[in-house]
Every structure is written in C-alpha cells, then in structure tokens.
PDB file of C-alpha atoms in Angstrom:
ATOM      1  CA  UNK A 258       0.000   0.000   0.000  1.00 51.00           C
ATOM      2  CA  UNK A 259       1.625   3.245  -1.146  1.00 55.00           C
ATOM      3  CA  UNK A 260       1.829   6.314   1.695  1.00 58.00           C
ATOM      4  CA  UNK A 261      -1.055   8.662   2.334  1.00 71.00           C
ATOM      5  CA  UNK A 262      -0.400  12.056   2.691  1.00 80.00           C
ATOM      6  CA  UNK A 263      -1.324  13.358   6.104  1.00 83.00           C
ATOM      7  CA  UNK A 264      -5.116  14.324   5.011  1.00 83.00           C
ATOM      8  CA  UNK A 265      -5.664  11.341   3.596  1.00 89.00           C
ATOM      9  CA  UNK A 266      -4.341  10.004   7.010  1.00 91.00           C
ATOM     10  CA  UNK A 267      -6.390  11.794   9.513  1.00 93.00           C
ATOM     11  CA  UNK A 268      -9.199  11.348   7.056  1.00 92.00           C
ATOM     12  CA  UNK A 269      -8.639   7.648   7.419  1.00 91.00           C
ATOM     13  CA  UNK A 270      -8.023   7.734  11.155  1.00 94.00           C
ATOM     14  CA  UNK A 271     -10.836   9.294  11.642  1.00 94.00           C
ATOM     15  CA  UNK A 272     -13.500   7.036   9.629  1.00 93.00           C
ATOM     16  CA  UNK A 273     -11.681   4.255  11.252  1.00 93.00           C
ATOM     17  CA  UNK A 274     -12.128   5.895  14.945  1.00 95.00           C
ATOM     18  CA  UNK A 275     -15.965   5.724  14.082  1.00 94.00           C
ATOM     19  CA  UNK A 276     -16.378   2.780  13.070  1.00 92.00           C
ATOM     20  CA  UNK A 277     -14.414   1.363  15.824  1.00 93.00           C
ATOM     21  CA  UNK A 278     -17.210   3.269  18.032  1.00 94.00           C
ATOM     22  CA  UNK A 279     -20.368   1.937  16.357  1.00 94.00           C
ATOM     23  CA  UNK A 280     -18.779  -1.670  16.732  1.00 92.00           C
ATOM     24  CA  UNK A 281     -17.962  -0.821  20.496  1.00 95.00           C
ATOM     25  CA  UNK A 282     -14.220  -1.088  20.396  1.00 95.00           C
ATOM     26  CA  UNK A 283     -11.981   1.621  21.788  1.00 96.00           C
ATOM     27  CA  UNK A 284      -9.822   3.137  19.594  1.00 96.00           C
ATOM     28  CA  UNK A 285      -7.292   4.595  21.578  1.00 95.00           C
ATOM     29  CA  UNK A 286      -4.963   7.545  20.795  1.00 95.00           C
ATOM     30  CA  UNK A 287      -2.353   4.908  20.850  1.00 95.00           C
ATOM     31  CA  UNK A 288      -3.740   3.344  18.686  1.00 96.00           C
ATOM     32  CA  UNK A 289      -4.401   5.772  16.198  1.00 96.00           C
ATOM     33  CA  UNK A 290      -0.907   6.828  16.811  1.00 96.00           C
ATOM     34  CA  UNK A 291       0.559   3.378  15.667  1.00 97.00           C
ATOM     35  CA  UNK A 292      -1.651   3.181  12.666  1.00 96.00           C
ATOM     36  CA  UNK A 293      -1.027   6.489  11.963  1.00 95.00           C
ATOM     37  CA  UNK A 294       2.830   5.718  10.928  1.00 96.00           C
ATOM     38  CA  UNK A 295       2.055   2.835   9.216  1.00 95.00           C
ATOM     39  CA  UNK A 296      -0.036   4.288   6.704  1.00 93.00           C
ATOM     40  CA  UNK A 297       2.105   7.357   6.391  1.00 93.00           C
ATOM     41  CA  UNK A 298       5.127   4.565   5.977  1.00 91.00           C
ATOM     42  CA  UNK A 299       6.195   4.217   1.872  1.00 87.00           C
ATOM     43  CA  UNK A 300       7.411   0.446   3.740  1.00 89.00           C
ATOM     44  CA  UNK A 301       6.593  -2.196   5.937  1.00 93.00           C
ATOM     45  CA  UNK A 302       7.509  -1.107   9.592  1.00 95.00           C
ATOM     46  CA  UNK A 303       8.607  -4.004  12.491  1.00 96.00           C
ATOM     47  CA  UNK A 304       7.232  -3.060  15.856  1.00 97.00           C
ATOM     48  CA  UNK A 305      10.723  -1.871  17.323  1.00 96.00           C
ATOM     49  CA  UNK A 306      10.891   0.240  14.172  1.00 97.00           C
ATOM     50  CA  UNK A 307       7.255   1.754  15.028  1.00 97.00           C
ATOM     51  CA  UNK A 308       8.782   2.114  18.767  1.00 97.00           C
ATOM     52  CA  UNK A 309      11.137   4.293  17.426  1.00 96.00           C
ATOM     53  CA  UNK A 310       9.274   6.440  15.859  1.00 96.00           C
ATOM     54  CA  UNK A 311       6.689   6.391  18.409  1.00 96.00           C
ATOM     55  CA  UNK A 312       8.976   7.571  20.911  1.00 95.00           C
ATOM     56  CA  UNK A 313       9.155  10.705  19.497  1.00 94.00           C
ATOM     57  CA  UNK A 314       5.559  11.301  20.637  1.00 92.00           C
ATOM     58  CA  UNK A 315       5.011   8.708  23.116  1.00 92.00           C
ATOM     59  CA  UNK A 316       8.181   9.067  25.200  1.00 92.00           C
ATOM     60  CA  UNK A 317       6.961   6.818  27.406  1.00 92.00           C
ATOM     61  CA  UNK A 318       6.155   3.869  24.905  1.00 92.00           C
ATOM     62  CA  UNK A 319       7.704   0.288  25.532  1.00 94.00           C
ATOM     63  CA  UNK A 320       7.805  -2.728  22.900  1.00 95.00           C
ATOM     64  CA  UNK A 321       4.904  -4.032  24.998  1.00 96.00           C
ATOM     65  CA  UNK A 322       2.571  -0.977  24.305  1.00 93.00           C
ATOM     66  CA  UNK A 323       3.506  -1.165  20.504  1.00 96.00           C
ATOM     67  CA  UNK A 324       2.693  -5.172  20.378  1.00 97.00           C
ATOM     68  CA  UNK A 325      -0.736  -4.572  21.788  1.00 97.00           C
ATOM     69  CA  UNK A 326      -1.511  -1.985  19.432  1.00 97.00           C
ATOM     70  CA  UNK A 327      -0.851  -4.125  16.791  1.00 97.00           C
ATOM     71  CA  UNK A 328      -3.123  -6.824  18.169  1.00 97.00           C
ATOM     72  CA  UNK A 329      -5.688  -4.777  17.981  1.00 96.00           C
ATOM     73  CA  UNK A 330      -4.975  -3.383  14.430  1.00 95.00           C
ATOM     74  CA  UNK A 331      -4.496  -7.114  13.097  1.00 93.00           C
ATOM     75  CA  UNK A 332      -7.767  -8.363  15.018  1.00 92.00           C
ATOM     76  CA  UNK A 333      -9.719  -5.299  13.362  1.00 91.00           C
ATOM     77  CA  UNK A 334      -8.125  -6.225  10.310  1.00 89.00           C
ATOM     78  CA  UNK A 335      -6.887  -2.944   9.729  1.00 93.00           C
ATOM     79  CA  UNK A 336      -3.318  -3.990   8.914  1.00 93.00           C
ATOM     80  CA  UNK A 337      -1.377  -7.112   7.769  1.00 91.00           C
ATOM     81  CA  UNK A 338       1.610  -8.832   8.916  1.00 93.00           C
ATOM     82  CA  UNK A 339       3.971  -9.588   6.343  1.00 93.00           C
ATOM     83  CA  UNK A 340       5.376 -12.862   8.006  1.00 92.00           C
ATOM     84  CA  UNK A 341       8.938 -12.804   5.953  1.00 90.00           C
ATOM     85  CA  UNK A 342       9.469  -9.684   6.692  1.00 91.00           C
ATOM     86  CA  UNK A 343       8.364  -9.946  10.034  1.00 93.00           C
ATOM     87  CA  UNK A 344       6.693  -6.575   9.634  1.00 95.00           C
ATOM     88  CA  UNK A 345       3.703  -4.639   9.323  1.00 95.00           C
ATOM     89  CA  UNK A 346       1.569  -2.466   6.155  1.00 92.00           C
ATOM     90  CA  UNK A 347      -1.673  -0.544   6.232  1.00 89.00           C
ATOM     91  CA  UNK A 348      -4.514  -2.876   4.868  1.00 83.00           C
ATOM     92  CA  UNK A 349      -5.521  -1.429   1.148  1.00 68.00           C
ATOM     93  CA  UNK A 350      -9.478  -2.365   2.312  1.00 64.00           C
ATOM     94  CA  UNK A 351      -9.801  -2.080   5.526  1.00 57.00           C
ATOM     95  CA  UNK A 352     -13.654  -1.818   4.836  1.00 59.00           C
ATOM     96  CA  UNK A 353     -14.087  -5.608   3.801  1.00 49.00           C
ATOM     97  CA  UNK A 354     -12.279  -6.974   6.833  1.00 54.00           C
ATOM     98  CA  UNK A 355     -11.524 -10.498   6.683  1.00 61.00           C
ATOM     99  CA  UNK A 356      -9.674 -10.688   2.573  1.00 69.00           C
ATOM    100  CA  UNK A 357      -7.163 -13.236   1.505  1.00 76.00           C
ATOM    101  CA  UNK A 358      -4.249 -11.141   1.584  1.00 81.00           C
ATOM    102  CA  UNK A 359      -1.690 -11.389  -1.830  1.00 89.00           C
ATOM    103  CA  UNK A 360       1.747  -9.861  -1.228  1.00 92.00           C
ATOM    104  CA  UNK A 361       4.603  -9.110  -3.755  1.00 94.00           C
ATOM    105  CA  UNK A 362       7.703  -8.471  -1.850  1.00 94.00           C
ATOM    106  CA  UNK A 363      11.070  -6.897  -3.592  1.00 94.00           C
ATOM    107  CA  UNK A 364      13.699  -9.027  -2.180  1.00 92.00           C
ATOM    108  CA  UNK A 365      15.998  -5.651  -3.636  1.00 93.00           C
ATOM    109  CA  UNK A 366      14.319  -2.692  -2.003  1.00 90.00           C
ATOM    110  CA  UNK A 367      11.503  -4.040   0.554  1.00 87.00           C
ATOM    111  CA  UNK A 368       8.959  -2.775  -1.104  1.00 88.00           C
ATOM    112  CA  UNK A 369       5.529  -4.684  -0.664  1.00 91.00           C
ATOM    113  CA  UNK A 370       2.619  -4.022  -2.617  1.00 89.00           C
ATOM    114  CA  UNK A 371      -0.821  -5.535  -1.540  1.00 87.00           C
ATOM    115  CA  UNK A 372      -2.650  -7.935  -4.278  1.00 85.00           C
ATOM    116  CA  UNK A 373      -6.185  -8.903  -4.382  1.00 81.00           C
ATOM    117  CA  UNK A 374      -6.427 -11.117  -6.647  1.00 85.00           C
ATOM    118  CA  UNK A 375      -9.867 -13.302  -6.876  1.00 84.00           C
ATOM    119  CA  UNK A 376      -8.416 -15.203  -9.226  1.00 89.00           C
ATOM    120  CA  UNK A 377      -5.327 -16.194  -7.401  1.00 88.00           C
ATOM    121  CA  UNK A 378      -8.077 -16.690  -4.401  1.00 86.00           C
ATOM    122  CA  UNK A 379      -9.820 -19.301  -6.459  1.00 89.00           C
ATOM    123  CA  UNK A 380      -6.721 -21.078  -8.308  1.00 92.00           C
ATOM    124  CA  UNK A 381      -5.646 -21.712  -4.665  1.00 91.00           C
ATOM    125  CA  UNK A 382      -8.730 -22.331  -3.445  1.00 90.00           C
ATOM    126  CA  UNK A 383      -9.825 -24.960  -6.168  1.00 93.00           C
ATOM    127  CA  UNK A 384      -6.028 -26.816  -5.808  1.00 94.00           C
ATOM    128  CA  UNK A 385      -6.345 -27.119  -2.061  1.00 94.00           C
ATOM    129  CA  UNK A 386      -9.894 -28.629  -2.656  1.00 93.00           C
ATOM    130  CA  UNK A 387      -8.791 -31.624  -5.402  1.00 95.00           C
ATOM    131  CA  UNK A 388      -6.506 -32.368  -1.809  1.00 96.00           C
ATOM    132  CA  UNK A 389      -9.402 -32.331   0.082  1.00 95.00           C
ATOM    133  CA  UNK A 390      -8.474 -29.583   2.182  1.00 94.00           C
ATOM    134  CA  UNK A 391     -10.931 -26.525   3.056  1.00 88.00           C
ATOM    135  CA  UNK A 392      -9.605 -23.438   3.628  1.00 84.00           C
ATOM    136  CA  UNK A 393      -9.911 -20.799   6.134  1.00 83.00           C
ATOM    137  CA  UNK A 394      -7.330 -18.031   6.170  1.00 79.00           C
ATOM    138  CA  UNK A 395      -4.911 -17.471   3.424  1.00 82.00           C
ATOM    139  CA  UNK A 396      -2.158 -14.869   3.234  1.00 84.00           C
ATOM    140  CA  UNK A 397       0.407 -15.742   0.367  1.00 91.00           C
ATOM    141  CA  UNK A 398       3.965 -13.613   0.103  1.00 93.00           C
ATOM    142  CA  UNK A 399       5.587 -13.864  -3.050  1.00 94.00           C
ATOM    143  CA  UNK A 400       9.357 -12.761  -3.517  1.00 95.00           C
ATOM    144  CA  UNK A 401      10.680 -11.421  -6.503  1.00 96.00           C
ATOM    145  CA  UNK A 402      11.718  -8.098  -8.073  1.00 97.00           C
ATOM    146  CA  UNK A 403       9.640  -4.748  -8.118  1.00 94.00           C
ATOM    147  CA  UNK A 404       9.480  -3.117 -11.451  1.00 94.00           C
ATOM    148  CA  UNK A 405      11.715   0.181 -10.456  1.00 93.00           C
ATOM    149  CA  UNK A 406      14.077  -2.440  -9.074  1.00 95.00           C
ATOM    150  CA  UNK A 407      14.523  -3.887 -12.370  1.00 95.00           C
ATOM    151  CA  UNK A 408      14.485  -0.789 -14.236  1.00 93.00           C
TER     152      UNK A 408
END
C-alpha cells in the first residue's frame, strides 16, 4: 500500500475511529498513533521500528505498548503482517475486513505491494480442494523483483 499524505491520514483515522465506536471497540490515541505511521510509511515497519518512531511522541512507549496496538490493528483487520518480513503495512481495504491477503515483496528494495487477486483466491482455493483440504485463512507472500528495481 503506497503512503497517504497526512489528510488522507487523519481522514482515514478518523472514519476508522468511528467505526471502531459503532462496533464498540476503543480506539485509543495509541492506537491511532501506531496506525497512523504505518499508513504514512512508503514500507513495511517491524514493531521496534514503530517504537522508534513512536517515541518521538510517546516518550513513554515500551515494545509491549507497541505489540498490543498491533493486536488490535491485526484483530480489526486494519493492517497485515507480512510474516517474511516480520513486519507490518496498512490494509488497502480495511472496509471488507476479513480478505485473503496477496503480497509481492522486492527481495531488492523491501517494497511490498498488496494484491487482491480473486483469481489467485480461487486457483488456490480450487487446488487445495482436489486435496481435500478446506480453507480458512490465506495470506500468500511472493518474492521477486519490483518493477523500479529492475528498471
């Protein structure tokens, strides 16, 4: 998911925050705080990397803070985990919630950019069923090279 400028941001926060308070979860300033720098990251941020940037607002912040934040943000499905990178992106539709998640990571520059594919969904989806197997979560990370990479 590419940055959002800091309207967009607050804009985002902000529909997010009230949504959060229809469905009767608190959306702390914390929170919004940690979500805040991941959308306004152009990469995928690791919790001690959020810490540090948190700090400079949140002196008081410790890696346990920061991994409870991001609880919450991955149980409201407003981010993902990208588990090779052991880090963490702004969800492109945070609106639909519970999305097989497609990742293309540059294994040059870091960059991730969020796929949603339905027909990647339903290739994998119709394989894993000739097995037998039903699925119900899928997140698939795919390494390779981003196109200003190989440029």
């Amino acid at each position: 998911m590419p940055p959002l400028n800091a309207d967009d941001i607050d804009g985002r926060l902000d529909h997010i925050a009230a949504t959060c308070e229809r469905q009767g979860v608190r959306f702390t300033d914390l929170r919004r705080a940690v979500l805040g720098l991941i959308l306004a990251s152009p990469e995928p941020l690791t919790a001690y990397a959020l810490l540090d940037r948190l700090k400079e607002t949140h002196r008081t912040a410790a890696p346990p803070t920061v991994y409870r934040a991001l609880d919450f943000l991955l149980e409201q499905r407003l981010i993902h985990r990208v588990e090779r990178l052991n880090a963490f992106i702004g969800c492109t539709d945070a609106e639909a919630h519970d999305h097989p998640a497609q990742f293309l990571i540059c294994r040059l520059c870091g960059a991730v950019t969020e796929l949603e594919d339905p027909a990647v969904l339903q290739a994998l989806a119709q394989a894993a069923a000739r097995t037998g197997f039903r699925l119900e979560r899928m997140t698939v990370e795919i390494e390779g090279t981003c196109a200003r990479c190989a440029a």
